[in-house]
Short mmCIF file of C-alpha atoms and ligand atoms in Angstrom, two decimals:
data_model
loop_
_atom_site.label_atom_id
_atom_site.label_comp_id
_atom_site.label_asym_id
_atom_site.label_seq_id
_atom_site.Cartn_x
_atom_site.Cartn_y
_atom_site.Cartn_z
CA UNK T 1 -30.94 196.10 317.87
CA UNK T 2 -30.90 193.86 314.79
CA UNK T 3 -32.81 190.60 314.80
CA UNK T 4 -31.00 187.78 313.07
CA UNK T 5 -32.26 184.29 312.31
CA UNK T 6 -29.34 181.89 311.96
CA UNK T 7 -30.07 178.68 310.08
CA UNK T 8 -27.64 175.82 310.71
CA UNK T 9 -27.64 172.76 308.46
CA UNK T 10 -25.94 169.42 308.80
CA UNK T 11 -22.32 169.75 307.83
CA UNK T 12 -19.17 169.25 309.87
CA UNK T 13 -18.69 173.04 309.89
CA UNK T 14 -21.88 173.35 311.98
CA UNK T 15 -19.66 173.63 315.06
CA UNK T 16 -18.24 176.89 313.68
CA UNK T 17 -21.77 178.32 313.61
CA UNK T 18 -21.64 178.48 317.42
CA UNK T 19 -18.81 181.00 317.20
CA UNK T 20 -20.76 182.92 314.56
CA UNK T 21 -23.81 183.07 316.84
CA UNK T 22 -21.56 184.38 319.62
CA UNK T 23 -20.15 187.10 317.35
CA UNK T 24 -23.66 188.26 316.42
CA UNK T 25 -24.70 188.32 320.06
CA UNK T 26 -21.55 190.22 321.05
CA UNK T 27 -22.29 192.68 318.22
CA UNK T 28 -25.59 193.47 319.92
CA UNK T 29 -27.94 191.37 317.76
CA UNK T 30 -30.94 189.39 318.93
CA UNK T 31 -30.17 185.95 317.52
CA UNK T 32 -32.64 183.10 316.93
CA UNK T 33 -31.32 179.77 315.74
CA UNK T 34 -33.09 177.27 313.50
CA UNK T 35 -31.39 173.92 312.91
CA UNK T 36 -32.13 171.07 310.57
CA UNK T 37 -32.30 167.72 312.28
CA UNK T 38 -29.09 166.71 310.49
CA UNK T 39 -27.35 169.70 312.09
CA UNK T 40 -28.26 168.40 315.55
CA UNK T 41 -26.11 165.33 314.80
CA UNK T 42 -23.08 167.63 314.67
CA UNK T 43 -23.81 170.13 317.44
CA UNK T 44 -26.36 170.19 320.24
CA UNK T 45 -29.17 172.76 320.12
CA UNK T 46 -28.40 173.51 323.76
CA UNK T 47 -25.11 175.14 322.68
CA UNK T 48 -27.00 177.72 320.64
CA UNK T 49 -29.68 178.10 323.26
CA UNK T 50 -27.09 179.03 325.87
CA UNK T 51 -25.24 181.39 323.51
CA UNK T 52 -28.35 183.22 322.26
CA UNK T 53 -30.63 183.03 325.28
CA UNK T 54 -33.51 181.78 323.09
CA UNK T 55 -34.97 178.34 322.40
CA UNK T 56 -33.64 176.67 319.27
CA UNK T 57 -36.13 175.51 316.64
CA UNK T 58 -35.63 172.23 314.85
CA UNK T 59 -39.00 170.79 314.00
CA UNK T 60 -41.93 172.27 312.16
CA UNK T 61 -44.11 170.72 314.83
CA UNK T 62 -42.66 172.09 318.02
CA UNK T 63 -44.27 169.67 320.40
CA UNK T 64 -46.45 166.63 320.14
CA UNK T 65 -49.65 168.65 320.55
CA UNK T 66 -49.67 168.90 316.78
CA UNK T 67 -49.48 172.67 316.82
CA UNK T 68 -47.36 173.91 314.01
CA UNK T 69 -44.83 176.47 315.21
CA UNK T 70 -45.53 179.82 313.73
CA UNK T 71 -42.55 180.16 311.43
CA UNK T 72 -43.86 183.44 310.15
CA UNK T 73 -43.79 184.79 313.71
CA UNK T 74 -40.15 183.77 314.01
CA UNK T 75 -39.42 185.92 310.98
CA UNK T 76 -41.34 188.92 312.24
CA UNK T 77 -39.12 192.00 312.18
CA UNK T 78 -36.14 189.87 311.26
CA UNK T 79 -33.42 191.98 309.66
CA UNK T 80 -31.35 189.16 308.26
CA UNK T 81 -31.52 185.41 307.65
CA UNK T 82 -28.08 183.75 307.65
CA UNK T 83 -27.69 180.12 306.62
CA UNK T 84 -24.29 178.86 307.72
CA UNK T 85 -23.14 176.28 306.97
CA UNK T 86 -25.39 175.67 303.98
CA UNK T 87 -25.17 172.09 302.66
CA UNK T 88 -25.74 171.07 299.05
CA UNK T 89 -29.06 169.71 300.27
CA UNK T 90 -30.42 173.03 301.58
CA UNK T 91 -29.11 174.88 298.51
CA UNK T 92 -31.07 172.50 296.28
CA UNK T 93 -34.23 172.89 298.34
CA UNK T 94 -33.95 176.67 298.30
CA UNK T 95 -33.29 176.74 294.57
CA UNK T 96 -36.47 174.83 293.76
CA UNK T 97 -38.63 176.24 296.52
CA UNK T 98 -39.05 173.02 298.45
CA UNK T 99 -40.47 173.58 301.92
CA UNK T 100 -40.07 170.28 303.73
CA UNK T 101 -38.47 171.41 306.96
CA UNK T 102 -38.60 174.49 309.14
CA UNK T 103 -35.55 176.18 307.65
CA UNK T 104 -36.50 175.69 303.99
CA UNK T 105 -40.01 176.89 304.82
CA UNK T 106 -38.64 179.96 306.58
CA UNK T 107 -36.50 180.79 303.57
CA UNK T 108 -39.58 180.94 301.35
CA UNK T 109 -41.35 183.20 303.82
CA UNK T 110 -38.37 185.53 304.39
CA UNK T 111 -38.65 189.09 303.12
CA UNK T 112 -35.35 190.24 304.62
CA UNK T 113 -31.86 189.93 303.05
CA UNK T 114 -30.59 186.35 303.06
CA UNK T 115 -26.92 185.37 303.46
CA UNK T 116 -25.96 181.84 302.42
CA UNK T 117 -22.61 180.27 303.30
CA UNK T 118 -22.13 177.06 301.27
CA UNK T 119 -19.83 174.57 302.89
CA UNK T 120 -19.14 171.06 301.63
CA UNK T 121 -16.65 168.72 300.01
CA UNK T 122 -14.86 170.23 297.01
CA UNK T 123 -16.27 167.77 294.46
CA UNK T 124 -19.77 168.43 295.67
CA UNK T 125 -19.18 172.17 295.65
CA UNK T 126 -17.86 172.10 292.11
CA UNK T 127 -20.63 169.87 290.80
CA UNK T 128 -22.51 171.66 288.06
CA UNK T 129 -25.85 171.26 289.69
CA UNK T 130 -24.63 172.80 292.95
CA UNK T 131 -23.10 175.70 290.99
CA UNK T 132 -26.37 176.14 289.09
CA UNK T 133 -28.29 176.23 292.36
CA UNK T 134 -25.88 178.83 293.76
CA UNK T 135 -26.27 180.96 290.63
CA UNK T 136 -30.00 180.72 290.88
CA UNK T 137 -29.99 181.82 294.51
CA UNK T 138 -27.72 184.73 293.61
CA UNK T 139 -30.10 185.74 290.82
CA UNK T 140 -32.92 185.65 293.34
CA UNK T 141 -31.04 188.16 295.49
CA UNK T 142 -29.38 185.92 298.08
CA UNK T 143 -25.94 187.02 299.21
CA UNK T 144 -23.95 183.84 298.62
CA UNK T 145 -20.51 183.88 300.19
CA UNK T 146 -17.63 182.15 298.45
CA UNK T 147 -16.28 179.27 300.52
CA UNK T 148 -12.67 179.23 301.61
CA UNK T 149 -9.96 177.05 300.20
CA UNK T 150 -7.97 174.71 302.39
CA UNK T 151 -7.92 171.32 303.95
CA UNK T 152 -11.47 169.98 304.15
CA UNK T 153 -12.82 167.73 306.87
CA UNK T 154 -12.79 164.81 304.41
CA UNK T 155 -8.98 165.15 304.13
CA UNK T 156 -8.80 166.59 300.61
CA UNK T 157 -7.58 170.04 299.75
CA UNK T 158 -9.81 172.44 297.81
CA UNK T 159 -12.69 174.88 297.82
CA UNK T 160 -15.66 174.27 300.02
CA UNK T 161 -14.41 175.16 303.47
CA UNK T 162 -16.67 177.31 305.57
CA UNK T 163 -15.02 180.74 305.96
CA UNK T 164 -13.93 181.84 309.41
CA UNK T 165 -16.80 183.12 311.61
CA UNK T 166 -15.25 186.63 311.72
CA UNK T 167 -15.36 186.80 307.91
CA UNK T 168 -18.96 185.56 307.78
CA UNK T 169 -19.86 188.11 310.42
CA UNK T 170 -18.34 190.96 308.36
CA UNK T 171 -20.03 189.68 305.21
CA UNK T 172 -23.40 189.46 306.97
CA UNK T 173 -23.05 192.99 308.32
CA UNK T 174 -22.36 194.21 304.80
CA UNK T 175 -25.58 192.55 303.60
CA UNK T 176 -27.47 194.63 306.15
CA UNK T 177 -26.27 197.89 304.65
CA UNK T 178 -28.53 199.90 302.39
CA UNK T 179 -27.67 199.70 298.71
CA UNK T 180 -27.92 203.46 298.39
CA UNK T 181 -24.76 203.94 296.28
CA UNK T 182 -25.77 201.40 293.61
CA UNK T 183 -25.10 202.63 290.08
CA UNK T 184 -22.58 205.22 291.28
CA UNK T 185 -18.94 205.37 290.28
CA UNK T 186 -16.76 206.52 293.14
CA UNK T 187 -13.12 207.47 293.29
CA UNK T 188 -11.31 207.37 296.61
CA UNK T 189 -7.72 208.37 297.27
CA UNK T 190 -5.94 207.03 300.33
CA UNK T 191 -2.61 206.83 302.09
CA UNK T 192 0.47 209.01 301.95
CA UNK T 193 2.38 210.15 298.90
CA UNK T 194 6.16 209.82 298.88
CA UNK T 195 8.55 212.26 297.27
CA UNK T 196 11.96 210.73 296.63
CA UNK T 197 15.18 212.51 297.46
CA UNK T 198 17.40 209.75 296.20
CA UNK T 199 16.91 205.99 295.63
CA UNK T 200 16.64 205.26 299.36
CA UNK T 201 15.09 208.36 300.93
CA UNK T 202 11.83 210.20 300.60
CA UNK T 203 9.65 212.91 302.14
CA UNK T 204 6.30 211.65 303.39
CA UNK T 205 3.90 211.66 306.34
CA UNK T 206 2.59 209.06 308.82
CA UNK T 207 -0.67 208.27 306.97
CA UNK T 208 -1.45 204.52 306.86
CA UNK T 209 -4.44 204.75 304.53
CA UNK T 210 -6.90 203.29 307.05
CA UNK T 211 -9.53 206.01 306.58
CA UNK T 212 -9.49 205.91 302.78
CA UNK T 213 -9.58 202.11 302.70
CA UNK T 214 -12.51 202.11 305.14
CA UNK T 215 -14.34 204.52 302.83
CA UNK T 216 -13.62 202.42 299.74
CA UNK T 217 -14.86 199.29 301.53
CA UNK T 218 -17.98 201.05 302.82
CA UNK T 219 -18.79 202.39 299.34
CA UNK T 220 -18.41 198.93 297.88
CA UNK T 221 -20.66 197.47 300.58
CA UNK T 222 -23.31 200.03 299.69
CA UNK T 223 -23.29 199.17 296.01
CA UNK T 224 -20.90 201.69 294.40
CA UNK T 225 -18.34 200.82 291.74
CA UNK T 226 -15.15 201.90 293.46
CA UNK T 227 -11.69 202.85 292.26
CA UNK T 228 -9.13 203.33 295.00
CA UNK T 229 -6.02 205.34 294.20
CA UNK T 230 -3.64 204.38 296.92
CA UNK T 231 -0.29 205.65 298.09
CA UNK T 232 2.11 203.10 299.61
CA UNK T 233 0.39 201.32 302.51
CA UNK T 234 0.49 197.92 304.17
CA UNK T 235 -3.25 197.39 303.78
CA UNK T 236 -4.99 194.65 301.85
CA UNK T 237 -7.08 195.99 298.96
CA UNK T 238 -10.77 195.72 299.83
CA UNK T 239 -12.51 192.90 297.90
CA UNK T 240 -14.21 194.01 294.71
CA UNK T 241 -12.51 197.43 294.65
CA UNK T 242 -10.26 198.33 291.72
CA UNK T 243 -7.01 199.54 293.25
CA UNK T 244 -4.35 201.65 291.53
CA UNK T 245 -1.06 201.93 293.42
CA UNK T 246 0.92 205.14 293.19
CA UNK T 247 3.90 206.62 294.97
CA UNK T 248 4.33 210.34 294.29
CA UNK T 249 1.84 213.21 294.20
CA UNK T 250 2.36 213.54 290.45
CA UNK T 251 1.50 209.85 289.99
CA UNK T 252 -1.57 210.27 292.16
CA UNK T 253 -2.55 213.33 290.14
CA UNK T 254 -2.32 211.39 286.87
CA UNK T 255 -4.19 208.35 288.21
CA UNK T 256 -6.98 210.51 289.64
CA UNK T 257 -7.30 212.47 286.39
CA UNK T 258 -7.45 209.21 284.40
CA UNK T 259 -10.51 208.10 286.36
CA UNK T 260 -12.17 211.47 286.93
CA UNK T 261 -14.08 211.76 283.66
CA UNK T 262 -16.88 209.27 284.31
CA UNK T 263 -17.10 209.26 288.09
CA UNK T 264 -19.93 210.71 290.17
CA UNK T 265 -18.22 211.02 293.50
CA UNK T 266 -14.67 211.72 294.66
CA UNK T 267 -13.45 211.37 298.23
CA UNK T 268 -9.88 212.53 298.72
CA UNK T 269 -8.70 210.99 301.94
CA UNK T 270 -5.05 210.81 300.84
CA UNK T 271 -2.42 212.71 302.79
CA UNK T 272 -0.71 214.38 299.88
CA UNK T 273 2.77 215.93 300.07
CA UNK T 274 2.55 219.60 299.23
CA UNK T 275 6.25 219.72 298.33
CA UNK T 276 8.81 217.53 296.63
CA UNK T 277 12.58 217.81 296.48
CA UNK T 278 13.43 219.98 293.48
CA UNK T 279 16.13 217.58 292.47
CA UNK T 280 16.14 213.82 292.87
CA UNK T 281 19.60 212.36 293.03
CA UNK T 282 20.02 209.28 290.86
CA UNK T 283 22.62 207.92 293.25
CA UNK T 284 22.37 207.63 297.00
CA UNK T 285 23.43 210.92 298.58
CA UNK T 286 26.61 210.18 300.55
CA UNK T 287 27.48 211.55 303.97
CA UNK T 288 30.55 213.09 302.44
CA UNK T 289 28.42 215.32 300.21
CA UNK T 290 27.79 217.63 303.20
CA UNK T 291 24.17 218.23 302.24
CA UNK T 292 22.69 220.88 304.55
CA UNK T 293 19.58 222.11 302.73
CA UNK T 294 17.05 220.51 300.42
CA UNK T 295 15.44 222.77 297.89
CA UNK T 296 11.76 222.05 297.44
CA UNK T 297 9.29 222.55 294.64
CA UNK T 298 5.56 222.85 295.18
CA UNK T 299 3.30 220.01 294.08
CA UNK T 300 0.04 220.62 292.30
CA UNK T 301 -3.03 220.52 294.50
CA UNK T 302 -5.02 217.60 293.10
CA UNK T 303 -8.30 218.48 294.74
CA UNK T 304 -8.06 222.12 293.71
CA UNK T 305 -7.69 221.04 290.08
CA UNK T 306 -10.64 218.63 290.36
CA UNK T 307 -12.76 221.40 291.86
CA UNK T 308 -12.18 223.54 288.78
CA UNK T 309 -13.88 220.90 286.63
CA UNK T 310 -16.41 219.75 289.18
CA UNK T 311 -19.48 219.55 286.93
CA UNK T 312 -22.25 217.83 288.87
CA UNK T 313 -19.90 215.51 290.71
CA UNK T 314 -19.82 215.40 294.47
CA UNK T 315 -16.39 216.27 295.86
CA UNK T 316 -15.42 215.49 299.42
CA UNK T 317 -12.08 216.48 300.91
CA UNK T 318 -10.28 215.95 304.16
CA UNK T 319 -8.40 218.56 306.09
CA UNK T 320 -5.74 218.10 308.70
CA UNK T 321 -5.55 221.13 310.95
CA UNK T 322 -3.88 222.08 314.19
CA UNK T 323 -5.32 225.59 314.72
CA UNK T 324 -8.41 227.62 313.75
CA UNK T 325 -9.74 224.29 312.68
CA UNK T 326 -13.24 225.09 311.43
CA UNK T 327 -12.33 228.39 309.75
CA UNK T 328 -9.36 226.86 307.94
CA UNK T 329 -11.29 223.80 306.87
CA UNK T 330 -14.27 225.80 305.60
CA UNK T 331 -11.88 228.02 303.66
CA UNK T 332 -10.39 224.90 302.04
CA UNK T 333 -13.88 223.70 301.11
CA UNK T 334 -14.61 227.05 299.41
CA UNK T 335 -11.22 227.32 297.67
CA UNK T 336 -11.35 223.77 296.33
CA UNK T 337 -15.07 223.93 295.42
CA UNK T 338 -16.05 220.94 297.60
CA UNK T 339 -19.42 219.77 298.87
CA UNK T 340 -18.18 218.51 302.21
CA UNK T 341 -14.93 218.58 304.10
CA UNK T 342 -14.01 216.21 306.92
CA UNK T 343 -11.64 217.85 309.32
CA UNK T 344 -9.25 216.12 311.69
CA UNK T 345 -8.14 218.00 314.70
CA UNK T 346 -4.64 216.58 314.89
CA UNK T 347 -4.27 217.65 318.51
CA UNK T 348 -7.19 215.46 319.72
CA UNK T 349 -6.18 212.16 321.32
CA UNK T 350 -7.25 209.17 319.16
CA UNK T 351 -7.60 211.30 316.02
CA UNK T 352 -5.67 211.41 312.79
CA UNK T 353 -2.86 209.26 311.52
CA UNK T 354 -2.21 205.54 312.02
CA UNK T 355 -4.93 204.82 314.59
CA UNK T 356 -8.10 202.74 314.18
CA UNK T 357 -10.26 205.56 315.53
CA UNK T 358 -10.84 209.10 314.45
CA UNK T 359 -12.44 212.21 315.82
CA UNK T 360 -13.60 214.56 313.12
CA UNK T 361 -16.10 217.23 312.23
CA UNK T 362 -17.93 217.48 308.93
CA UNK T 363 -18.45 220.91 307.41
CA UNK T 364 -20.77 221.66 304.51
CA UNK T 365 -20.82 224.53 302.02
CA UNK T 366 -22.92 226.74 304.30
CA UNK T 367 -20.25 226.39 306.98
CA UNK T 368 -22.47 224.28 309.27
CA UNK T 369 -20.28 222.10 311.48
CA UNK T 370 -21.23 218.60 312.64
CA UNK T 371 -18.90 217.60 315.45
CA UNK T 372 -18.67 213.83 315.80
CA UNK T 373 -17.53 211.81 318.80
CA UNK T 374 -14.46 209.57 318.71
CA UNK T 375 -15.37 206.54 316.59
CA UNK T 376 -13.89 203.61 314.71
CA UNK T 377 -12.84 204.54 311.18
CA UNK T 378 -15.20 201.92 309.76
CA UNK T 379 -18.22 203.44 311.54
CA UNK T 380 -17.03 206.90 310.57
CA UNK T 381 -16.79 205.86 306.91
CA UNK T 382 -20.46 204.88 306.96
CA UNK T 383 -21.40 208.09 308.72
CA UNK T 384 -19.61 210.12 306.04
CA UNK T 385 -21.47 208.11 303.38
CA UNK T 386 -24.79 208.82 305.14
CA UNK T 387 -24.02 212.52 304.82
CA UNK T 388 -23.08 212.13 301.14
CA UNK T 389 -26.26 210.09 300.52
CA UNK T 390 -28.18 213.12 301.71
CA UNK T 391 -26.64 215.13 298.85
CA UNK T 392 -27.33 212.60 296.11
N1 CTP L 1 -4.88 217.64 298.63
C1 CTP L 1 -4.66 217.35 297.31
N2 CTP L 1 -3.48 217.69 296.71
C2 CTP L 1 -2.51 218.32 297.42
C3 CTP L 1 -2.72 218.61 298.79
C4 CTP L 1 -3.92 218.27 299.36
O1 CTP L 1 -5.54 216.79 296.66
N3 CTP L 1 -1.36 218.63 296.81
C5 CTP L 1 -6.18 217.28 299.22
C6 CTP L 1 -6.09 216.27 300.34
O2 CTP L 1 -6.25 214.96 299.84
C7 CTP L 1 -7.27 216.67 301.23
C8 CTP L 1 -7.39 218.16 301.05
O3 CTP L 1 -6.72 218.43 299.80
O4 CTP L 1 -8.50 216.09 300.81
C9 CTP L 1 -6.79 219.01 302.12
O5 CTP L 1 -5.49 218.59 302.45
P1 CTP L 1 -4.66 219.32 303.61
O6 CTP L 1 -3.31 218.69 303.67
O7 CTP L 1 -5.46 219.44 304.87
O8 CTP L 1 -4.58 220.81 303.08
P2 CTP L 1 -3.71 221.56 302.04
O9 CTP L 1 -4.63 221.99 300.94
O10 CTP L 1 -2.50 220.80 301.65
O11 CTP L 1 -3.33 222.88 302.85
P3 CTP L 1 -2.34 223.08 304.12
O12 CTP L 1 -1.31 222.00 304.03
O13 CTP L 1 -1.80 224.43 303.89
O14 CTP L 1 -3.18 222.99 305.36
#
């Protein structure tokens, strides 16, 4: 279980921190809340106490006995310090190392990753000194989240809004990840390819791109520089990932080749069409044309071509199988000169296309099979990366 210290400072968005605390608790974390006294003007400590099941700390001097509360103890074995909302005031204190309340003191003593979520009026946020403080905190290794844009509590429109608790939660989880892919260039392909028959019809498959996008996002979270070559999907490009949109297998082939030269790792999660119509009609094929057969031509196998020029890159493929699953997948790994292959058993419930979960096995060059339980694609993406990290 992760231990999280949540620091809440005195902005109107402090009420949203209650929802954030709840999300951490629901995610299985042990959450301890520290508030500034200004924060208690906006939301009662009792709210956090009830949500987290722990007392809330506000003062350096916990009771009137004069005994200083052991702020270092509070940080013991803490995995993450999250300050949300972070006012201009706390940012300034952190940037100069001022320790005049419990939270600013804790920050100086923290040795864990620190996530800071600035939230304030747009003019304050854009003030040079606030921006300088944010830059300084970033240079010191804090993960500073960009505020949202929208209507602010003061009635003006602009940047400075505290992001939604779900987004802060996802951002904080990313900060907990190891940075084990830092310095690596990764190429991920995702989604289906489409092979046109005429201007309104194509051959394709039900891939939605979820698995490849989850991998691209996970790689980014773990420090890689990521290029995502994506077939047509409805997914939002993961933040910070360079995305190249393609439609056909030939286009995917060209885009992958363009980025292959200087990359260290390729994960081909795309569901590529093996065939394309031999002829593409320029006009819509009419009913009256009495079309009864479509002649197909074979597409190039992108991964096979990459495998021929593998060098010291790591190549990871996917395989979709319905029979003799492990034998077929291992054969693909050998033929395409891969390091790992992730195989979907398409007959398993909850596995494969267009679902949030997947049930796969991972096979290595020796043929060893790791059978994984049904899991969310996001968790699976990190598991696949753990396996790749073992090869780096
Ligand atoms: N692949 C590719 N180019 C193709 C076909 C497949 O790069 N023209 C890649 C896929 O992205 C995947 C792996 O090869 O990583 C295996 O894809 P799969 O469809 O399971 O296998 P195929 O090689 O196409 O063989 P088959 O359809 O006969 O099972």
